[in-house]
Every structure is written in structure tokens, then in C-alpha cells.
């Protein structure tokens, strides 16, 4: 399924936002965290409802237990893992590394996002291992966002999860990944993460490689923020004009769960 690119200005905005976020997701394939590639989190996926069933059943059991003991951190942690597992089991990974997320997978990821949010409220010391799973999942959700605001919120949450990883397991890869996530919504944090990564670099050549990689991410992030600013301006102008010609919908992303999606959304 593809974005509906008809409709003049709206279609143009959709193309720009999706193209930018597609770059964001594509680049993530080349980021390494703690010795493995982000894409490996999804490699076992086969877009099968049967493969997701054990995770879904586990999630149901955990949800039942949480009704008896609400806000129990260990239960919320396990529930988040189960929901991510259910989502991953319904993602198809193409030979080129592209991940096609089914509607069911996206819904599981959204459930995991909610469980993760509740988990953070329930514990003062979040588990870095869980955060390592959550961060790329939230980045995947960001690509499926229906508005710039939603995308920003999800990217921020992804950065927050990756910060937990970087602070608990500091490494060049952990800090570089945090910088990559953060440039889109929090450049100040991204620059801090870049500096931390360079402190841990083995030598001059590795520091230069870090700068080269992150400069490219920063460029893409700047483009994203620029297009977002244009869209927000256009939306305000449309609102002042009473919704624009023919009462058209303000610029934004079409809803992928309503029958539309990008290269990242499958059947």
C-alpha cells in the first residue's frame, strides 16, 4: 500500500515527510548498537499471525496479572517485550533491509509504546536492555506517523529510550545512535551525544568517521525541520482562510492505519 499522493499541496507534503522519514529509517539499517545492527531486531519476522500468537497470548496473561497488581514494573517490562515481539513477528523484512509493517504489527507497537510509558512511570531505574528494544521500535512508529507532531513525539520517545541505553552502556555506537535519533527533534542532545561518542573513539580516524556520519544525519534532520516549518506555516494560512480552497484538509500525513501507508507499511 502507498501514500495517497493525489490532492496538490497535501500530496506534496506527504511525499516530503515520508521521504525524510524513510531516509531516517533507511539510515538506521547501518547503525550498530552494542555489537548488532538495528535491522537484526526484525530479521526473524515473517509477517505471520501464527508467529505472533505466542507473544499475544503472553501479553494477555500479563495484562490479566496487571489488573491484580497495577503498575508492577516487572510485569510492565515483560508486557512491553511481549508486545514488541508480537509486532516484530508481523513485520516482513525485504532482501534490501526494508521493513514492511502490517497494520497488526503497527497496533502491537502502539500497545508496546503505551506499556513502555506506563513502565517508565512505575520505575525510577528503567532497564537498559528493554530500552534497547524500545528505541528502534519507536523509530519505526515515527515513520508511520500521521502528523509532524506525532512523528516528533515518537522520535523524542525513541531518543529518551536510547539515552537510557547510552548512559547505562556507554559506547561509540550507543552515543552515535542517540545523536542520530536526536538530531530530528533535539539538536542540543544530539551534539552532546556526538561529543560523548568522540570521547570514546579509538583515535583520530574514528572521530572523523563519527563526524562524517553524523553530519549527514544532521543534514537530513535539518531538511526535515525545514519542511515541517513550511507545512506548519501553510496549515496556519489555511486555517486563517477557512480551511483553504474547497475546505481542504491541512497539510499532514495520511493515516497509514486507515488504508494508506508508505513503503514501511504492509498489508
Short mmCIF file of N, CA, C and O in Angstrom, two decimals, residues 4 44 133 151 259:
data_model
loop_
_atom_site.label_atom_id
_atom_site.label_comp_id
_atom_site.label_asym_id
_atom_site.label_seq_id
_atom_site.Cartn_x
_atom_site.Cartn_y
_atom_site.Cartn_z
N UNK A 4 -1.47 8.07 -0.48
CA UNK A 4 -2.31 8.69 -1.50
C UNK A 4 -1.69 10.04 -1.80
O UNK A 4 -1.78 10.97 -1.00
N UNK A 44 14.00 -11.92 12.09
CA UNK A 44 13.28 -13.18 12.25
C UNK A 44 11.80 -13.04 11.92
O UNK A 44 11.06 -14.00 11.95
N UNK A 133 15.40 -2.41 23.04
CA UNK A 133 14.36 -2.93 22.14
C UNK A 133 13.35 -1.84 21.78
O UNK A 133 12.84 -1.79 20.66
N UNK A 151 4.99 12.44 14.78
CA UNK A 151 6.32 11.94 14.45
C UNK A 151 7.35 12.47 15.45
O UNK A 151 8.19 11.73 15.95
N UNK A 259 -5.87 2.56 5.77
CA UNK A 259 -5.83 2.07 4.40
C UNK A 259 -4.72 2.67 3.58
O UNK A 259 -4.54 2.31 2.41
#
